[in-house]
mmCIF file with all atom_site columns, C-alpha atoms in Angstrom:
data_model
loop_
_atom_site.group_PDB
_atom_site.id
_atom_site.type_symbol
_atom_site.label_atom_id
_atom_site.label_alt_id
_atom_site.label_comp_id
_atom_site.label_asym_id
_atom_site.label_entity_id
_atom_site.label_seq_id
_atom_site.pdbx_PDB_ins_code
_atom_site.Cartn_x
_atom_site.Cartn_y
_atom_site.Cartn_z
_atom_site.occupancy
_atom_site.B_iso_or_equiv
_atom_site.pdbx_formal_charge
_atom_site.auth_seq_id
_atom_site.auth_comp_id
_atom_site.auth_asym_id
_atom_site.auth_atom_id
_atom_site.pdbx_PDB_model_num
ATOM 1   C CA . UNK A 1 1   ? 62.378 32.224  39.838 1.00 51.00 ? 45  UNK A CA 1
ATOM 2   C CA . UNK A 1 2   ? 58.948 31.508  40.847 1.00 56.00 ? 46  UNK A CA 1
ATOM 3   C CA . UNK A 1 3   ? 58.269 29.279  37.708 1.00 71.00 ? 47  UNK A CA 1
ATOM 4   C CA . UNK A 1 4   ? 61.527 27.472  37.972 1.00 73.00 ? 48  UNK A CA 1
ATOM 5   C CA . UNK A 1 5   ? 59.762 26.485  42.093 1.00 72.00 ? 49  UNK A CA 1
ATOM 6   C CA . UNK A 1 6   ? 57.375 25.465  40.439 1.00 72.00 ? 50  UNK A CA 1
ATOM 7   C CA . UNK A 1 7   ? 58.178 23.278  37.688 1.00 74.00 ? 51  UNK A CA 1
ATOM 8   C CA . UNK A 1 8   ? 60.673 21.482  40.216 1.00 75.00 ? 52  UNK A CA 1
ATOM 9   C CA . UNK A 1 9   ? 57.873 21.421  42.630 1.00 74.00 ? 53  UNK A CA 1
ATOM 10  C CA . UNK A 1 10  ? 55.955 19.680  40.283 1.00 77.00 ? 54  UNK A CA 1
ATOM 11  C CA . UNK A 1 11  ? 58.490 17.360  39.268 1.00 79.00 ? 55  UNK A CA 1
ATOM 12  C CA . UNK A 1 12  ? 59.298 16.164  42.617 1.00 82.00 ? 56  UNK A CA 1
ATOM 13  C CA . UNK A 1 13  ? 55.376 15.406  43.432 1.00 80.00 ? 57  UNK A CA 1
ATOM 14  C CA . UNK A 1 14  ? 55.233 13.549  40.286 1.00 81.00 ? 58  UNK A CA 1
ATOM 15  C CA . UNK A 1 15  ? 58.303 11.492  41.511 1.00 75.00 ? 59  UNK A CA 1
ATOM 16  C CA . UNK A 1 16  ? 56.869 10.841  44.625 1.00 73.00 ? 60  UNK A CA 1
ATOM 17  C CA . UNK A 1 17  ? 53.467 9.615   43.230 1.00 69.00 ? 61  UNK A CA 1
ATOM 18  C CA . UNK A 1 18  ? 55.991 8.007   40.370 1.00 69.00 ? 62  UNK A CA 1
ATOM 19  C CA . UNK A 1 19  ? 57.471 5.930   43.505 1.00 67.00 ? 63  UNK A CA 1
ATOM 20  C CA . UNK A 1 20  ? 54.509 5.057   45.116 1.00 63.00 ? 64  UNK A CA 1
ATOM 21  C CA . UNK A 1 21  ? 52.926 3.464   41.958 1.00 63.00 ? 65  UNK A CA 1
ATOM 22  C CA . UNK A 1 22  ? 55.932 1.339   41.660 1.00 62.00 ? 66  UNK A CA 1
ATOM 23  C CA . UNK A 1 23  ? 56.125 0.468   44.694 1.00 57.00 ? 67  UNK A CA 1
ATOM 24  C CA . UNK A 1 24  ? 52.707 -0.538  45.748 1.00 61.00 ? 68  UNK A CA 1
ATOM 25  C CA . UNK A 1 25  ? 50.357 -0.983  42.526 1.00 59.00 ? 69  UNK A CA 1
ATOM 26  C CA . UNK A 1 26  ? 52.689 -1.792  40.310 1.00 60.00 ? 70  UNK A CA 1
ATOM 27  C CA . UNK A 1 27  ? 53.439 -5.486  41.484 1.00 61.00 ? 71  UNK A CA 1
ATOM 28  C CA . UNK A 1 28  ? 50.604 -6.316  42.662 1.00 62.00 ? 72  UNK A CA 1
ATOM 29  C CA . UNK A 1 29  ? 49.344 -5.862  38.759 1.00 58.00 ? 73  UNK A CA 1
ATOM 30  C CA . UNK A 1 30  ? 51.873 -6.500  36.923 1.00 61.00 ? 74  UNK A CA 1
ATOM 31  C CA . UNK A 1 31  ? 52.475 -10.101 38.885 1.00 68.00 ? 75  UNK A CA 1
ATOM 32  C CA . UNK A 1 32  ? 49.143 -10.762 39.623 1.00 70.00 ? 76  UNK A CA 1
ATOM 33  C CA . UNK A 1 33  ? 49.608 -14.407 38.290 1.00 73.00 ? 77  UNK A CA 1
ATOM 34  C CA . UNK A 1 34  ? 51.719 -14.918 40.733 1.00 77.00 ? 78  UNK A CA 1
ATOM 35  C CA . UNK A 1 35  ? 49.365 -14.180 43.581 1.00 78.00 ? 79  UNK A CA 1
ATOM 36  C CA . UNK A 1 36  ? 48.428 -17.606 43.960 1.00 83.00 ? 80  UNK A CA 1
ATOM 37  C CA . UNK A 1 37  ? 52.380 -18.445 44.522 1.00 85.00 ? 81  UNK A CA 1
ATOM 38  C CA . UNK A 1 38  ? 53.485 -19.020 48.464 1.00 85.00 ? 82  UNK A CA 1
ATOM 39  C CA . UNK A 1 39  ? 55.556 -16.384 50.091 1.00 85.00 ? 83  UNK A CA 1
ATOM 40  C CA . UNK A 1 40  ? 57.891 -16.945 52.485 1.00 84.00 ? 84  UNK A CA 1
ATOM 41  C CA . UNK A 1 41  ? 56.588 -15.045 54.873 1.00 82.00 ? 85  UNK A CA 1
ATOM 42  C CA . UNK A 1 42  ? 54.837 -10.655 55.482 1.00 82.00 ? 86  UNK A CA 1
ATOM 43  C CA . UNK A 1 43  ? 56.604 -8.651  52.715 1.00 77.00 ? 87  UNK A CA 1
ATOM 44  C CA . UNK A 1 44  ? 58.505 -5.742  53.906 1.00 77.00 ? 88  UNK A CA 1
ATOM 45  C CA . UNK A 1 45  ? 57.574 -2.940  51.589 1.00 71.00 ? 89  UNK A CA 1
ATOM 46  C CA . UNK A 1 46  ? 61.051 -1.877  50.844 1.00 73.00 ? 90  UNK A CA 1
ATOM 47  C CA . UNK A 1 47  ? 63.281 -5.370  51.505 1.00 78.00 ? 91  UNK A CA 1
ATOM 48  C CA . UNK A 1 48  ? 60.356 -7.366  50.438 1.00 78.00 ? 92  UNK A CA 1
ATOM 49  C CA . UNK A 1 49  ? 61.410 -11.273 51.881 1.00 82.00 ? 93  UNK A CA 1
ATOM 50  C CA . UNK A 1 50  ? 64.524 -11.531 50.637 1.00 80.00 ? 94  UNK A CA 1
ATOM 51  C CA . UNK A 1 51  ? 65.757 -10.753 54.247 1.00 78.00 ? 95  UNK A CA 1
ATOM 52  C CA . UNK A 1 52  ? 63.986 -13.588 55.444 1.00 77.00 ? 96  UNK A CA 1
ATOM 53  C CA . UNK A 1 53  ? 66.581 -15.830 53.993 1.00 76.00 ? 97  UNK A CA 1
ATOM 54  C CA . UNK A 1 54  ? 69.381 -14.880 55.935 1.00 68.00 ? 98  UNK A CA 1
ATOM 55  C CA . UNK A 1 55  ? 73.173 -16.789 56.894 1.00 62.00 ? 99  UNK A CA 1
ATOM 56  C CA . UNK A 1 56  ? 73.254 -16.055 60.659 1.00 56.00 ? 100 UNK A CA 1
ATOM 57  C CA . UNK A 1 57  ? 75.307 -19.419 60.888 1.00 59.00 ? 101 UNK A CA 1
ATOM 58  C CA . UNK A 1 58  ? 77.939 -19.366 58.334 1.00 56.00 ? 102 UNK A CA 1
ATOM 59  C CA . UNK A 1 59  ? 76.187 -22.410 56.522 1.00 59.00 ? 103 UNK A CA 1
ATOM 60  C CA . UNK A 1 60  ? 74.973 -21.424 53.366 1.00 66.00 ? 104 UNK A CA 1
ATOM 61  C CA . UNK A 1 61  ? 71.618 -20.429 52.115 1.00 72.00 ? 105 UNK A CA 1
ATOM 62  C CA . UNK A 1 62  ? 70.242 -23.802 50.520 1.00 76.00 ? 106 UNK A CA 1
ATOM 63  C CA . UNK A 1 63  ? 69.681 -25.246 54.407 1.00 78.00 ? 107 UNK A CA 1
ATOM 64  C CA . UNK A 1 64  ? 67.115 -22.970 54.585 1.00 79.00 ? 108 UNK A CA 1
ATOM 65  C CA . UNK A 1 65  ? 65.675 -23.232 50.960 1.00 81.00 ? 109 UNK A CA 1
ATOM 66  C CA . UNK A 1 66  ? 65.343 -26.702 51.540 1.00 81.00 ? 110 UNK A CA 1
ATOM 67  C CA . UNK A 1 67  ? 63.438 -25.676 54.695 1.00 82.00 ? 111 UNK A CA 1
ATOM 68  C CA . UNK A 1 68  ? 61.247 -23.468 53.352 1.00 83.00 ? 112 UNK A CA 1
ATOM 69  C CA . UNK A 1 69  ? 60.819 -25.863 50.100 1.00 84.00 ? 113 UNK A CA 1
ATOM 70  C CA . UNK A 1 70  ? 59.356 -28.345 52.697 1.00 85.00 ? 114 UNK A CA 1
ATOM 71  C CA . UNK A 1 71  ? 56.288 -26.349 53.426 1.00 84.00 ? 115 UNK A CA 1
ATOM 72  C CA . UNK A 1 72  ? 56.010 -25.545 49.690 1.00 84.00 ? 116 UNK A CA 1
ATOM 73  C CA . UNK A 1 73  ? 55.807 -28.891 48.092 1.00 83.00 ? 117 UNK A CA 1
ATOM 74  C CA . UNK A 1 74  ? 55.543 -27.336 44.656 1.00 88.00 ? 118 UNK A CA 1
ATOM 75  C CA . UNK A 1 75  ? 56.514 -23.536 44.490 1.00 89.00 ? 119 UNK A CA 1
ATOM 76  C CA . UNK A 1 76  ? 57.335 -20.254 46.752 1.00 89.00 ? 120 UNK A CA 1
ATOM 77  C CA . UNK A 1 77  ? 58.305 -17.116 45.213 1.00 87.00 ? 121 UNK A CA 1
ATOM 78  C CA . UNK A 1 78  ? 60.397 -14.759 47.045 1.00 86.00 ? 122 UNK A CA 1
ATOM 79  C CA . UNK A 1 79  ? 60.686 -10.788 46.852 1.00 83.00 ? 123 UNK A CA 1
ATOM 80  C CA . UNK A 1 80  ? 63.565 -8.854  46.143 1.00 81.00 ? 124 UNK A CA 1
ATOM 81  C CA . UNK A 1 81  ? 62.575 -5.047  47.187 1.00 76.00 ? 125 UNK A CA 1
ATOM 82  C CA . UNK A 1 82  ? 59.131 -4.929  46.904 1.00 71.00 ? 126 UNK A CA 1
ATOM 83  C CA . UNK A 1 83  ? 59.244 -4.805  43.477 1.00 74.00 ? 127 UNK A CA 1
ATOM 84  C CA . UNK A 1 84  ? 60.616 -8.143  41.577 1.00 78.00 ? 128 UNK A CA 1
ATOM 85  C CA . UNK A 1 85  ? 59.354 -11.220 42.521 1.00 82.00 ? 129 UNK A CA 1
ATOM 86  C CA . UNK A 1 86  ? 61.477 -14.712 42.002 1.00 83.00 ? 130 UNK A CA 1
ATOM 87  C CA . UNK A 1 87  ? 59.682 -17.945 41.541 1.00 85.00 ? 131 UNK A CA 1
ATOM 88  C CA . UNK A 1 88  ? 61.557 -20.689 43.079 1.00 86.00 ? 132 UNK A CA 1
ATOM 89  C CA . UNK A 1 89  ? 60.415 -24.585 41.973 1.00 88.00 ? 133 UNK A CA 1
ATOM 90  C CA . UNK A 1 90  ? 60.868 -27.564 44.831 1.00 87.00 ? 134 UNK A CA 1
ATOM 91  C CA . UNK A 1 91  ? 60.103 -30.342 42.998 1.00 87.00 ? 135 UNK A CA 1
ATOM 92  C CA . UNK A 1 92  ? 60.468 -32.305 39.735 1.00 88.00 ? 136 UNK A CA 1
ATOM 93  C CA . UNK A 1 93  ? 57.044 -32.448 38.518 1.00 89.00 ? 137 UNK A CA 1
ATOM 94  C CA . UNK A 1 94  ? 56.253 -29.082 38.817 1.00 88.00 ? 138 UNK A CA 1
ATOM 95  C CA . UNK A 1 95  ? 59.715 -28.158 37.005 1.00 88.00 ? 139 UNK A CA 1
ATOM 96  C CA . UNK A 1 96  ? 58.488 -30.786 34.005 1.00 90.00 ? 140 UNK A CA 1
ATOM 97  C CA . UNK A 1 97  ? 54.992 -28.816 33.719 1.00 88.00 ? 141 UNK A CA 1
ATOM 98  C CA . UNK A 1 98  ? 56.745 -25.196 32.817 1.00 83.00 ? 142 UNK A CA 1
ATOM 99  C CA . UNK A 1 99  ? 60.111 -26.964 30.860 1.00 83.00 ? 143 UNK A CA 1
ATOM 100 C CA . UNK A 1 100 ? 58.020 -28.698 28.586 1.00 84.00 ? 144 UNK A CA 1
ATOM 101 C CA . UNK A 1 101 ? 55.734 -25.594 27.754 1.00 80.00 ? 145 UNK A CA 1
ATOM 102 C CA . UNK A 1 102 ? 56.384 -24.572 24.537 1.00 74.00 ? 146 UNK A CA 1
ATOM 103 C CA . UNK A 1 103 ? 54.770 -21.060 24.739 1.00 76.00 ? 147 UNK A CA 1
ATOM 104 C CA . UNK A 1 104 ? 56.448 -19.807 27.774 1.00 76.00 ? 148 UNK A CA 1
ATOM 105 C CA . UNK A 1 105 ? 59.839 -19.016 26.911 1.00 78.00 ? 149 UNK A CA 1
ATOM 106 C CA . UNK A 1 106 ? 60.266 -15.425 27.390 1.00 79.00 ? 150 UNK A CA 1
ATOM 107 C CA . UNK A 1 107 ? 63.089 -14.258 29.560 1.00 80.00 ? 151 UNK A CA 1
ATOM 108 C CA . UNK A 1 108 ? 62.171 -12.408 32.704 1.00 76.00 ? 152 UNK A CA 1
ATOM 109 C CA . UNK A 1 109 ? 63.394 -8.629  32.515 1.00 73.00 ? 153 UNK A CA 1
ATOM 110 C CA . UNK A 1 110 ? 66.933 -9.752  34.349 1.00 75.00 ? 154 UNK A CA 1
ATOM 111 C CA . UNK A 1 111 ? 68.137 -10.687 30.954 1.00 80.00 ? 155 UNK A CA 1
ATOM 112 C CA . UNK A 1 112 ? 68.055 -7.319  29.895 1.00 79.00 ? 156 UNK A CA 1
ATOM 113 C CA . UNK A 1 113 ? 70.983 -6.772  31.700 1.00 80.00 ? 157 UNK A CA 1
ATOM 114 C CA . UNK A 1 114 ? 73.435 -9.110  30.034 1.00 81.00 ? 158 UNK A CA 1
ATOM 115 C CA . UNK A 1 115 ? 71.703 -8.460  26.678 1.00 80.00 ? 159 UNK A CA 1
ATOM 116 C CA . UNK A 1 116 ? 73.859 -5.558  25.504 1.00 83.00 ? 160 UNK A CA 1
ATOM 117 C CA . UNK A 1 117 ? 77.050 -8.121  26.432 1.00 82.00 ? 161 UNK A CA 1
ATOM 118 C CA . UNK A 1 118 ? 75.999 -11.099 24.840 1.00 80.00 ? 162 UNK A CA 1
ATOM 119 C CA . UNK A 1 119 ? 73.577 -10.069 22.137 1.00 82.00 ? 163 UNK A CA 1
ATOM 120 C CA . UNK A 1 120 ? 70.216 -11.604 21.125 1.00 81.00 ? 164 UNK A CA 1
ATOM 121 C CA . UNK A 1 121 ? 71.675 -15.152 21.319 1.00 81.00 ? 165 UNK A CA 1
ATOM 122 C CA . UNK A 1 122 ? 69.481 -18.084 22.640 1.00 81.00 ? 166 UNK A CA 1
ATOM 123 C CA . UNK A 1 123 ? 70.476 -17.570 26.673 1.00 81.00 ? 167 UNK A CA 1
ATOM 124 C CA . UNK A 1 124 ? 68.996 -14.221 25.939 1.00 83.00 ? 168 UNK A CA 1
ATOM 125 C CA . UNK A 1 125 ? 65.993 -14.585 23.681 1.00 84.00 ? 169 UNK A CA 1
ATOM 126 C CA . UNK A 1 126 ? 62.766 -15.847 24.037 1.00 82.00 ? 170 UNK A CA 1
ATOM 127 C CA . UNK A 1 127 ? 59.544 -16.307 21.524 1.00 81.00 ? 171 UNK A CA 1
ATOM 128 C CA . UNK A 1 128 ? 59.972 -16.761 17.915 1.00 83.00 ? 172 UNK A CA 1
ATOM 129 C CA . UNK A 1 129 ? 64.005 -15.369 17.948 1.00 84.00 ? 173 UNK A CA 1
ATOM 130 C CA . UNK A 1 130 ? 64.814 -17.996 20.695 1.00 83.00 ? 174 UNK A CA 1
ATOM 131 C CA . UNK A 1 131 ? 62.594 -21.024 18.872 1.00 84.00 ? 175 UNK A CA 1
ATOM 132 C CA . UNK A 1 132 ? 64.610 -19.844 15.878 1.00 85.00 ? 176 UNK A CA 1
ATOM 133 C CA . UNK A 1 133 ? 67.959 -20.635 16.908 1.00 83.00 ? 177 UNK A CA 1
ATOM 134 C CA . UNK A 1 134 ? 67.254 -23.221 19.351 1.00 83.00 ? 178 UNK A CA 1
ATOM 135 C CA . UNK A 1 135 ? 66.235 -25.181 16.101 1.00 84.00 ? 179 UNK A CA 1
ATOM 136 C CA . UNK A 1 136 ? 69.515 -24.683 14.800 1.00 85.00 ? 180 UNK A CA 1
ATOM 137 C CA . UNK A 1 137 ? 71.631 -26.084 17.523 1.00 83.00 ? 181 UNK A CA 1
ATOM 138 C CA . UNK A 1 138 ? 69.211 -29.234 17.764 1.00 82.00 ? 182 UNK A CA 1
ATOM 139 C CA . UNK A 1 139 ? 71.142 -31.041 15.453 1.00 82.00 ? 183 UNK A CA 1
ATOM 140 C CA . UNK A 1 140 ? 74.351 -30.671 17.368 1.00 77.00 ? 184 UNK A CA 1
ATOM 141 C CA . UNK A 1 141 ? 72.732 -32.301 20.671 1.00 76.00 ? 185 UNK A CA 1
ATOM 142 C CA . UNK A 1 142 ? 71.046 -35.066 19.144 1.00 78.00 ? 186 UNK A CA 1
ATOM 143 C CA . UNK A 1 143 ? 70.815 -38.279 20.894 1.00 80.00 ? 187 UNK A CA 1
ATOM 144 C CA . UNK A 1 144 ? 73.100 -40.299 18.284 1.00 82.00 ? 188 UNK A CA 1
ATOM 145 C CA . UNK A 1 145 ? 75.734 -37.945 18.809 1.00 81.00 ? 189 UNK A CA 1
ATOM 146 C CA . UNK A 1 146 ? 75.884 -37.243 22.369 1.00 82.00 ? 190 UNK A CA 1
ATOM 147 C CA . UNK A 1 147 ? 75.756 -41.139 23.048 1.00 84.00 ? 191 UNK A CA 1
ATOM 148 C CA . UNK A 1 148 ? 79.078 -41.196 21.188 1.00 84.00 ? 192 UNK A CA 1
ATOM 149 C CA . UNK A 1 149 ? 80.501 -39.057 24.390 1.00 88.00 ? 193 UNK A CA 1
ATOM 150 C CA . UNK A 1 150 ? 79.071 -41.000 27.491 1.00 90.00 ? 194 UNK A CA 1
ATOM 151 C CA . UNK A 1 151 ? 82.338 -43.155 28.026 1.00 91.00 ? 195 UNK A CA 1
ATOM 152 C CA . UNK A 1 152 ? 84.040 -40.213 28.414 1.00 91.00 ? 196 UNK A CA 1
ATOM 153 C CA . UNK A 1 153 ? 81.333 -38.904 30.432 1.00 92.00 ? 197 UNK A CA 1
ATOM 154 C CA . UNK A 1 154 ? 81.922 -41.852 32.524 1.00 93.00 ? 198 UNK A CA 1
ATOM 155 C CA . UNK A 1 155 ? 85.851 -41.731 32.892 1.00 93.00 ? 199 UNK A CA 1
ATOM 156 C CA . UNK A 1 156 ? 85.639 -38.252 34.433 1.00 94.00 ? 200 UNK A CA 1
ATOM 157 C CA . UNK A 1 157 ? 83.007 -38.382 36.194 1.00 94.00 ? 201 UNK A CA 1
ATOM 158 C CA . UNK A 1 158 ? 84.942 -41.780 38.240 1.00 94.00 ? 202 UNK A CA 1
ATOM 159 C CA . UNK A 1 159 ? 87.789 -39.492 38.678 1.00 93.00 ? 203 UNK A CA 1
ATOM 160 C CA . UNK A 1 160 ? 85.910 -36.982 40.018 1.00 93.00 ? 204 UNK A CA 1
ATOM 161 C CA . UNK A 1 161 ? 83.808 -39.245 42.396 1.00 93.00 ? 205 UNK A CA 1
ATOM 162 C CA . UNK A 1 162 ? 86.890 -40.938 43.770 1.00 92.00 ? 206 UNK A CA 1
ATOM 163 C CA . UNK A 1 163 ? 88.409 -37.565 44.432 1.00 90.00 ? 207 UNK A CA 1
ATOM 164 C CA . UNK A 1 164 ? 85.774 -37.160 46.368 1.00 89.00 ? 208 UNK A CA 1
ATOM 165 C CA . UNK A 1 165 ? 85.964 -40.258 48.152 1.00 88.00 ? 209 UNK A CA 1
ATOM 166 C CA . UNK A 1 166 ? 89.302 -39.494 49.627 1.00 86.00 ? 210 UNK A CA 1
ATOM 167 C CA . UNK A 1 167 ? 88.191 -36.364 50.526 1.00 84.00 ? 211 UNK A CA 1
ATOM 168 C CA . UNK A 1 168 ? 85.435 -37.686 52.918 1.00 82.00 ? 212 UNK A CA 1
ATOM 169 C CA . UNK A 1 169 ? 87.668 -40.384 54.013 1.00 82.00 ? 213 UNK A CA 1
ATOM 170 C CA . UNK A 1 170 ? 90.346 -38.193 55.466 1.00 79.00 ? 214 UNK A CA 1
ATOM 171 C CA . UNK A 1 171 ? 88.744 -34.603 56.221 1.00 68.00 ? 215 UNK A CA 1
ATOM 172 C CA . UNK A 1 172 ? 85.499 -34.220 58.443 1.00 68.00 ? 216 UNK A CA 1
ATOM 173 C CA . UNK A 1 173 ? 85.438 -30.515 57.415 1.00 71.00 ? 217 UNK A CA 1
ATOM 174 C CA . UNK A 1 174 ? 82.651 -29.077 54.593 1.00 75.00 ? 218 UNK A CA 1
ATOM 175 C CA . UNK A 1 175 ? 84.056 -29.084 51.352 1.00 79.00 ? 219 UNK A CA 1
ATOM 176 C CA . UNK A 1 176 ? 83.597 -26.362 48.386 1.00 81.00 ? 220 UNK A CA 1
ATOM 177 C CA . UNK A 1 177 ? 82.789 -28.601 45.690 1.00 85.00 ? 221 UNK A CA 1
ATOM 178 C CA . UNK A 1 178 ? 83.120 -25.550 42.755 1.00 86.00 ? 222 UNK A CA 1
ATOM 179 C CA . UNK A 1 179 ? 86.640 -25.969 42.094 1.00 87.00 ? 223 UNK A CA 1
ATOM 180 C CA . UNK A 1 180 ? 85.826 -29.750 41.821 1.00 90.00 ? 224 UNK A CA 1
ATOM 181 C CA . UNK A 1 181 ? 83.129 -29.659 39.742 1.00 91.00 ? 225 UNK A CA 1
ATOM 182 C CA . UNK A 1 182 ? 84.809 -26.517 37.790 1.00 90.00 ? 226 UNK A CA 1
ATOM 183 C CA . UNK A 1 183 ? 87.839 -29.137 37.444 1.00 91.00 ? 227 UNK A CA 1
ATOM 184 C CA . UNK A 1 184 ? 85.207 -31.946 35.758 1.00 92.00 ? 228 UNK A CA 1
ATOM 185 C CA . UNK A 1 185 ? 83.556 -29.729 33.316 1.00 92.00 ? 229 UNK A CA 1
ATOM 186 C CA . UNK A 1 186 ? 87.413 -28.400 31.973 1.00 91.00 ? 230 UNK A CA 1
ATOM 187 C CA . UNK A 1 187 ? 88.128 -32.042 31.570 1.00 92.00 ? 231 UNK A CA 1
ATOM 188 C CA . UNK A 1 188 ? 84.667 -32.949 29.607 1.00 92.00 ? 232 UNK A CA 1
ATOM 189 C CA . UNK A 1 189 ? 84.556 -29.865 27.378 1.00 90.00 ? 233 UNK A CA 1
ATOM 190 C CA . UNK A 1 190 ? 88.168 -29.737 26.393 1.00 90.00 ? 234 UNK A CA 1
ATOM 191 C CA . UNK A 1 191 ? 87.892 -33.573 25.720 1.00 90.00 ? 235 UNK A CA 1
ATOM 192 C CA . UNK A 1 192 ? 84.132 -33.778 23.798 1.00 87.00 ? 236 UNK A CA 1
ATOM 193 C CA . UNK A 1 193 ? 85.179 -30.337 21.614 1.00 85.00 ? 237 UNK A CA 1
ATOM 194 C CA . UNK A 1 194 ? 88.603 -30.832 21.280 1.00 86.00 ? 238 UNK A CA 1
ATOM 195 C CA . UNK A 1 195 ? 89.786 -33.945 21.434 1.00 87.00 ? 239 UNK A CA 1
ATOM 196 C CA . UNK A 1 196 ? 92.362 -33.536 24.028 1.00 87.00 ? 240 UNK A CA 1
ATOM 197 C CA . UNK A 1 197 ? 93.194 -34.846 27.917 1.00 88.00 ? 241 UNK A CA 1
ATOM 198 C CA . UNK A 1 198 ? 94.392 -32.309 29.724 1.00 88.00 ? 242 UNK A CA 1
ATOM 199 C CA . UNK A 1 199 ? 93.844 -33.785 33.178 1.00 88.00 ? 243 UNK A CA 1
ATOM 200 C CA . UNK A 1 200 ? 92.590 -31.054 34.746 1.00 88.00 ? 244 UNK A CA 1
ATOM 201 C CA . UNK A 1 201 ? 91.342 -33.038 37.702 1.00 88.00 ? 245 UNK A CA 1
ATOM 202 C CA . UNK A 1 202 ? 94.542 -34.502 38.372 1.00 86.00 ? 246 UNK A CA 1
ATOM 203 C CA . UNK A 1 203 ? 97.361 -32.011 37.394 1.00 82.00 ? 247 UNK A CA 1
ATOM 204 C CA . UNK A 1 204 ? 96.682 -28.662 39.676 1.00 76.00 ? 248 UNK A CA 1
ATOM 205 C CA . UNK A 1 205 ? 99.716 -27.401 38.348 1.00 76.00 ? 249 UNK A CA 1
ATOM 206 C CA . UNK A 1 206 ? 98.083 -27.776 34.481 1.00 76.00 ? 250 UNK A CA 1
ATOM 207 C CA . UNK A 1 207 ? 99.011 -24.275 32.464 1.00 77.00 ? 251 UNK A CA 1
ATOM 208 C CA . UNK A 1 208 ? 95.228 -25.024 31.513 1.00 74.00 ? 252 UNK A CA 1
ATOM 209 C CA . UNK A 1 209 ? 93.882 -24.922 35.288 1.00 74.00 ? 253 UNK A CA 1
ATOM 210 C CA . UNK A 1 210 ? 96.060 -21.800 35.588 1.00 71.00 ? 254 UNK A CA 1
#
């Protein structure tokens, strides 16, 4: 009985000190390129900052995003916990820089997640297994071809802006513009791959909207 105390004893102490590592030393070492990277504000050492970006008003959190971005010209990273930090870009140029470097393409470790759903496919893949496939597909969204698509690009994106329109013209109330733009991208993808009108944006009643 006494060794069984113990054993569990020991377990639990090497939890705790288990927890403590993750919690404390763990990011700071781990993410220490990241150090240099804004925060938002102290770090709670449980909720980190993501409870910093709150919705007391109803409104949505980009408002204050856009806030925040304006003291962080370039970059701000915010905590989830204390133990995953999310790099958030505010501007174009900075965006360019880490897009157009060809060595960092690993996925972060939220991937892993989806991974056992969707395989290693090239949302989930990064270094050599991700340059692999991405090569592939290149072909299929070369310039040439995709030009062949921009007056249909064109035609739905009108109907979609003039939607719009009349929305702001007769209703002074915030719109959600998902179903809109979910209505746009139905219309371009069933058009582009097959070769069919289904006016999505125009027929809510479509068995394809459905």
């Amino acid at each position: 009985m006494i060794n069984i105390f113990l054993i569990f004893f020991i377990l639990l102490v090497l939890f705790f000190f288990l927890f403590i590592f993750k919690l404390c030393v763990y990011p700071h070492y781990y993410y220490r390129g990241l150090k240099d990277v804004p925060d938002i504000g102290k770090r709670h050492f449980l909720k980190g900052t993501i409870n910093l970006i709150d919705d007391p008003t109803g409104v949505g959190y980009i408002p204050q995003i856009l806030k925040i971005a304006e003291k962080s010209p370039h970059m701000f990273k915010v905590w989830i916990s204390n133990f995953y930090p999310v790099t958030i870009l505010t501007s174009a140029e900075t965006a360019k820089v880490l897009l157009q470097d060809g060595e960092n393409i690993n996925k972060s470790n939220a991937y892993k997640f989806i991974s056992p759903w969707l395989g290693i496919s090239l949302l989930t893949s990064g270094g050599s297994t991700w340059k692999e496939k991405r090569k592939m597909i290149t072909p299929s969204f070369h310039f040439n071809i995709l030009k062949e698509y921009i007056t249909l690009y064109v035609e739905y994106t009108n109907i979609f802006l003039n939607k719009l329109t009349k929305i702001a013209e007769s209703d002074d109330q915030t719109v959600e513009l998902y179903q809109h733009i979910t209505l746009l991208t139905l219309d371009i993808i069933c058009s582009t791959a097959f070769g069919i009108d289904i006016e999505a944006q125009q027929k809510k009643e479509s068995e394809y909207v459905k």
